[in-house]
Amino acid sequence: MNLLIKNGTIVDSDQMRRGDILVQDGVICRVSEQINEHDYERELTIIDASGKFVLPGLIDAHTHYHLVSRGTVTADSFKEGSRLAAFGGVTTVIDFADHDKSTTLLNATKARKDAMEEGMAIDFTLHQGVYGMNERIPEELAALKESGVRTIKIFTTYRNVGYLIENDGLRDLFTACRDLELMVCVHAEDDDLIQELLEEHGDAPFPPKAHAVLRPAEAEARAIHYVGSLAGELGMPIYIVHLSSKAGFEMIQRLRVKGIQVATETTPHYMMLDRSLLEGEDGPLYIMTPPLRDTFDNEALWKGVESGAIRIVATDHCTFTLEQKLSSHDCRSIFPGIPGTEEMLPIIHTFGVKQGRITLQQLVGLLSTNPAKTFGIYPQKGSLEVGTDADIMIFDAELPWTITNESEHTAAGYTPFHNTEVVGKSIMTLRRGEILVDGNDYYGESGTGRFVKAGTPGVYRKHSH
Ligand SMILES: [Zn+2]
């Protein structure tokens, strides 16, 4: 389809101007103050964006759609994940491939990629989990890089399920990643501290609210210190996923003062929600790991986003149905994870832009340009540059509405932001020039989403976060 988006206010991460965008064959062909449709022979579909903003499609850099875990599968399939994402203005996600230790990392990536290519309607790339180190891993990482996956994900916790790489193994893994210019993403929670607290807790009950006590902010800060110091020693960057606490944020700042390159993301739920939600009857619905913290943590994360110290907001979208979530009230066995991709834009716009904490350009940076640069898919994704994928979102910044369990498209059947009044909604989403969402209608088709090959992560190119 060939499109002309007219009269909108075009916003990317560094400027805002009135203008038109011409899209042909899925690619942005021209961006100009005024484009006359009669100058073109091909038939053009005109989209009038008067009074609206035209943004690059958003990128959720942290999702788990169709995750098979803990003897079950998450609520949102690739099909449902694509749909809810498109309604939230998201045209690309970065999902995760688990480390299946019975095969190579490349095979694990391939299996995930094949499954996603079949189910997705929006584009995607991958982070590859690495949960064990051996002498073959460096070679496997080189093959991974060749295939277009440039980030790995490790855990500093979950020793009990074999996810934790320790000491020399971790040093060897980091060194291999540094030499290949792969980004190491870390789920940072100190396992020793968590085990100590569990022992102290003994046979006391484990209600949802105990989750926050047993996995405290201090565990996050300690783990960040550990992996950050190791990265510093090896002279390489590191990336902390889903930063949840003030203590963790301050630790990152301390490491940066020493010249260590620590990049990070936080999520709307760690910015907006706090642990008091764990105390109600529906406490299990708010369980994710790391757990929700205190209001001063929310505030510290907002401050970090405002100042630019935190440059990416992603969601860790990992959903379970009400039935799955409420099947346990023991914080050790409640399925961890919540919806987020669709809520990301209205939440950050309302509580960030509308409240004067950040500008609309900053929002575009946080939700699109910065993740694209950091994970090596810029400017193909995250930009409105001529010659790049026509992933475009038309945004009505003045539309007031209320996020409810019914308004959202997740198969979870609930949203942690139920009854939140927001302003601003993505009203049209284009992926490579194809209309996926127009108002309340969805046109995405499984099998049309493409894998995006990542290039060198931004930190390795610019030597700064
Ligand atoms: Zn995650």
PDB file of C-alpha atoms and ligand atoms in Angstrom, residues 62 64 96 153 242 316, ligand 1:
ATOM      1  CA  HIS A  62      11.244  -6.409  27.162  1.00  0.00           C
ATOM      2  CA  HIS A  64       7.568 -12.455  27.142  1.00  0.00           C
ATOM      3  CA  PHE A  96      13.500 -13.592  24.931  1.00  0.00           C
ATOM      4  CA  LYS A 153      20.303 -12.195  29.227  1.00  0.00           C
ATOM      5  CA  HIS A 242      13.597  -3.913  34.837  1.00  0.00           C
ATOM      6  CA  ASP A 316       8.405  -7.007  31.039  1.00  0.00           C
TER       7      ASP A 316
HETATM    8 ZN    ZN B   1      11.456 -10.383  31.898  1.00  0.00          ZN
END
